[in-house]
Amino acid sequence: PAPLAARTLLARAALADETEETVARVTTVGVEELERRRQAQLVHELIDEAAIGGRGALGRDAIRQRLMERRVREVLFSSRFADEVPDALEAIVTSAFEQSALCALARGPAEEQLDRTGNGVGALLRYAMAVKAAGPTTASLGSDGGPGALGG
């Protein structure tokens, strides 16, 4: 795409003779399209991150847990989720706002994806938690790799 300055000049020239209402309508449409794209990218990212146990959470229970841990950065929800479980949505949004997280109703492809993969709600997290490896650590193993030989 052209640099921002060139696009701005082009838009200014194209809208120079239009009414304020037309400029407002065109601007609104553009902003809505940018928001749909941002949401689609965000949902894609949070689904990928949730799949690897990273900075994403899908579904009501996972998001409630992450809110208790104060890790939520942004919550997206579908209109279906809002209609079907308004009390759960209110609790999620209230808790999210209390920790300065963003909340938004997803639109378009982002909303459809959330309904399919997150039962209507997903969150991007501020950070991922380190996952502890299962099994004994090398410090708890004896010289032969068996348990109990620390210090003799």
mmCIF file of C-alpha atoms in Angstrom:
data_model
loop_
_atom_site.group_PDB
_atom_site.id
_atom_site.type_symbol
_atom_site.label_atom_id
_atom_site.label_comp_id
_atom_site.label_asym_id
_atom_site.label_seq_id
_atom_site.Cartn_x
_atom_site.Cartn_y
_atom_site.Cartn_z
ATOM 1 C CA PRO A 1 0.000 0.000 0.000
ATOM 2 C CA ALA A 2 0.943 3.604 -0.464
ATOM 3 C CA PRO A 3 2.463 5.485 2.480
ATOM 4 C CA LEU A 4 -0.036 6.940 4.936
ATOM 5 C CA ALA A 5 0.616 10.541 3.890
ATOM 6 C CA ALA A 6 -0.163 9.735 0.236
ATOM 7 C CA ARG A 7 -3.344 7.861 1.158
ATOM 8 C CA THR A 8 -4.458 10.720 3.402
ATOM 9 C CA LEU A 9 -3.978 13.257 0.609
ATOM 10 C CA LEU A 10 -5.840 11.008 -1.802
ATOM 11 C CA ALA A 11 -8.760 10.645 0.636
ATOM 12 C CA ARG A 12 -8.812 14.387 1.292
ATOM 13 C CA ALA A 13 -8.952 15.118 -2.458
ATOM 14 C CA ALA A 14 -11.632 12.480 -3.076
ATOM 15 C CA LEU A 15 -13.875 13.803 -0.299
ATOM 16 C CA ALA A 16 -13.162 17.529 -0.673
ATOM 17 C CA ASP A 17 -16.507 18.354 -2.304
ATOM 18 C CA GLU A 18 -18.652 15.963 -0.252
ATOM 19 C CA THR A 19 -21.029 16.913 2.533
ATOM 20 C CA GLU A 20 -20.122 16.358 6.172
ATOM 21 C CA GLU A 21 -22.675 13.552 6.301
ATOM 22 C CA THR A 22 -21.043 11.763 3.375
ATOM 23 C CA VAL A 23 -17.576 12.142 4.885
ATOM 24 C CA ALA A 24 -18.877 10.843 8.229
ATOM 25 C CA ARG A 25 -20.561 7.848 6.556
ATOM 26 C CA VAL A 26 -17.463 6.950 4.519
ATOM 27 C CA THR A 27 -15.242 7.314 7.570
ATOM 28 C CA THR A 28 -17.543 5.138 9.668
ATOM 29 C CA VAL A 29 -17.553 2.397 7.039
ATOM 30 C CA GLY A 30 -13.755 2.516 6.881
ATOM 31 C CA VAL A 31 -13.354 2.363 10.640
ATOM 32 C CA GLU A 32 -15.805 -0.554 10.893
ATOM 33 C CA GLU A 33 -13.864 -2.470 8.242
ATOM 34 C CA LEU A 34 -10.576 -1.854 10.058
ATOM 35 C CA GLU A 35 -12.146 -3.071 13.314
ATOM 36 C CA ARG A 36 -13.478 -6.242 11.635
ATOM 37 C CA ARG A 37 -9.982 -6.961 10.304
ATOM 38 C CA ARG A 38 -8.413 -6.289 13.708
ATOM 39 C CA GLN A 39 -10.896 -8.594 15.408
ATOM 40 C CA ALA A 40 -10.356 -11.370 12.863
ATOM 41 C CA GLN A 41 -6.598 -11.158 13.437
ATOM 42 C CA LEU A 42 -7.072 -11.077 17.209
ATOM 43 C CA VAL A 43 -9.353 -14.129 17.213
ATOM 44 C CA HIS A 44 -6.924 -16.006 14.964
ATOM 45 C CA GLU A 45 -4.090 -15.146 17.357
ATOM 46 C CA LEU A 46 -5.972 -16.080 20.521
ATOM 47 C CA ILE A 47 -7.106 -19.414 19.032
ATOM 48 C CA ASP A 48 -3.521 -20.262 18.053
ATOM 49 C CA GLU A 49 -2.241 -19.197 21.470
ATOM 50 C CA ALA A 50 -4.947 -21.138 23.338
ATOM 51 C CA ALA A 51 -4.083 -24.265 21.357
ATOM 52 C CA ILE A 52 -0.503 -24.212 22.669
ATOM 53 C CA GLY A 53 -1.348 -23.069 26.194
ATOM 54 C CA GLY A 54 0.011 -19.604 25.468
ATOM 55 C CA ARG A 55 -1.556 -16.154 25.606
ATOM 56 C CA GLY A 56 -5.085 -17.163 24.572
ATOM 57 C CA ALA A 57 -8.151 -18.544 26.327
ATOM 58 C CA LEU A 58 -11.358 -19.905 24.820
ATOM 59 C CA GLY A 59 -14.660 -20.574 26.546
ATOM 60 C CA ARG A 60 -16.316 -19.231 29.640
ATOM 61 C CA ASP A 61 -14.537 -21.400 32.223
ATOM 62 C CA ALA A 62 -11.040 -20.751 30.857
ATOM 63 C CA ILE A 63 -11.677 -17.013 30.760
ATOM 64 C CA ARG A 64 -13.062 -16.948 34.305
ATOM 65 C CA GLN A 65 -9.909 -18.703 35.491
ATOM 66 C CA ARG A 66 -7.633 -16.255 33.647
ATOM 67 C CA LEU A 67 -9.621 -13.327 35.055
ATOM 68 C CA MET A 68 -9.053 -14.682 38.583
ATOM 69 C CA GLU A 69 -5.334 -14.781 37.743
ATOM 70 C CA ARG A 70 -5.620 -11.179 36.433
ATOM 71 C CA ARG A 71 -4.058 -12.163 33.097
ATOM 72 C CA VAL A 72 -6.749 -10.998 30.630
ATOM 73 C CA ARG A 73 -5.858 -8.194 28.223
ATOM 74 C CA GLU A 74 -8.886 -8.263 25.908
ATOM 75 C CA VAL A 75 -12.175 -10.187 25.757
ATOM 76 C CA LEU A 76 -14.177 -10.743 22.591
ATOM 77 C CA PHE A 77 -17.649 -12.264 22.661
ATOM 78 C CA SER A 78 -20.360 -13.089 20.153
ATOM 79 C CA SER A 79 -23.925 -11.810 20.124
ATOM 80 C CA ARG A 80 -25.073 -15.425 20.587
ATOM 81 C CA PHE A 81 -23.022 -15.670 23.802
ATOM 82 C CA ALA A 82 -24.474 -12.345 24.988
ATOM 83 C CA ASP A 83 -28.028 -13.517 24.269
ATOM 84 C CA GLU A 84 -27.678 -17.027 25.726
ATOM 85 C CA VAL A 85 -25.754 -16.268 28.925
ATOM 86 C CA PRO A 86 -26.122 -12.578 29.739
ATOM 87 C CA ASP A 87 -25.333 -13.075 33.441
ATOM 88 C CA ALA A 88 -22.063 -14.849 32.621
ATOM 89 C CA LEU A 89 -21.166 -12.110 30.152
ATOM 90 C CA GLU A 90 -21.891 -9.417 32.732
ATOM 91 C CA ALA A 91 -19.629 -11.139 35.262
ATOM 92 C CA ILE A 92 -16.842 -11.524 32.693
ATOM 93 C CA VAL A 93 -17.072 -7.924 31.483
ATOM 94 C CA THR A 94 -17.242 -6.526 35.018
ATOM 95 C CA SER A 95 -14.188 -8.482 36.105
ATOM 96 C CA ALA A 96 -12.326 -7.573 32.915
ATOM 97 C CA PHE A 97 -13.041 -3.860 33.340
ATOM 98 C CA GLU A 98 -11.909 -4.007 36.980
ATOM 99 C CA GLN A 99 -8.474 -5.041 35.734
ATOM 100 C CA SER A 100 -8.380 -2.580 32.817
ATOM 101 C CA ALA A 101 -8.963 -5.202 30.135
ATOM 102 C CA LEU A 102 -10.762 -4.315 26.923
ATOM 103 C CA CYS A 103 -14.072 -5.963 25.961
ATOM 104 C CA ALA A 104 -15.817 -5.963 22.596
ATOM 105 C CA LEU A 105 -18.630 -7.573 20.700
ATOM 106 C CA ALA A 106 -17.044 -9.461 17.816
ATOM 107 C CA ARG A 107 -18.471 -8.977 14.327
ATOM 108 C CA GLY A 108 -18.276 -10.799 11.026
ATOM 109 C CA PRO A 109 -15.788 -13.660 10.630
ATOM 110 C CA ALA A 110 -14.353 -13.103 14.120
ATOM 111 C CA GLU A 111 -17.782 -13.653 15.677
ATOM 112 C CA GLU A 112 -18.383 -16.799 13.632
ATOM 113 C CA GLN A 113 -14.966 -18.197 14.579
ATOM 114 C CA LEU A 114 -15.569 -17.509 18.278
ATOM 115 C CA ASP A 115 -18.905 -19.314 18.132
ATOM 116 C CA ARG A 116 -17.255 -22.341 16.479
ATOM 117 C CA THR A 117 -14.125 -22.618 18.596
ATOM 118 C CA GLY A 118 -14.721 -20.801 21.881
ATOM 119 C CA ASN A 119 -18.434 -21.282 22.456
ATOM 120 C CA GLY A 120 -18.842 -17.569 21.802
ATOM 121 C CA VAL A 121 -16.127 -16.041 23.971
ATOM 122 C CA GLY A 122 -12.356 -15.734 23.874
ATOM 123 C CA ALA A 123 -9.605 -13.671 25.447
ATOM 124 C CA LEU A 124 -6.109 -12.596 24.623
ATOM 125 C CA LEU A 125 -3.942 -12.727 27.722
ATOM 126 C CA ARG A 126 -1.306 -10.348 29.001
ATOM 127 C CA TYR A 127 1.176 -13.195 29.444
ATOM 128 C CA ALA A 128 1.417 -16.986 29.337
ATOM 129 C CA MET A 129 2.160 -19.076 32.381
ATOM 130 C CA ALA A 130 5.214 -21.314 32.375
ATOM 131 C CA VAL A 131 4.238 -24.964 32.344
ATOM 132 C CA LYS A 132 6.088 -27.243 34.753
ATOM 133 C CA ALA A 133 7.490 -30.425 33.264
ATOM 134 C CA ALA A 134 6.020 -33.636 34.626
ATOM 135 C CA GLY A 135 8.166 -36.099 36.521
ATOM 136 C CA PRO A 136 11.112 -35.747 38.870
ATOM 137 C CA THR A 137 13.773 -33.109 38.393
ATOM 138 C CA THR A 138 17.410 -34.056 37.993
ATOM 139 C CA ALA A 139 18.128 -32.611 41.459
ATOM 140 C CA SER A 140 15.898 -35.253 43.047
ATOM 141 C CA LEU A 141 17.544 -38.136 41.206
ATOM 142 C CA GLY A 142 20.381 -40.251 42.523
ATOM 143 C CA SER A 143 23.638 -40.865 40.689
ATOM 144 C CA ASP A 144 22.060 -43.766 38.841
ATOM 145 C CA GLY A 145 19.052 -41.631 37.886
ATOM 146 C CA GLY A 146 16.926 -43.243 40.571
ATOM 147 C CA PRO A 147 15.268 -41.432 43.433
ATOM 148 C CA GLY A 148 16.869 -40.541 46.701
ATOM 149 C CA ALA A 149 20.647 -40.349 46.286
ATOM 150 C CA LEU A 150 21.056 -36.635 47.077
ATOM 151 C CA GLY A 151 23.767 -36.417 49.689
ATOM 152 C CA GLY A 152 24.349 -40.135 49.885
#
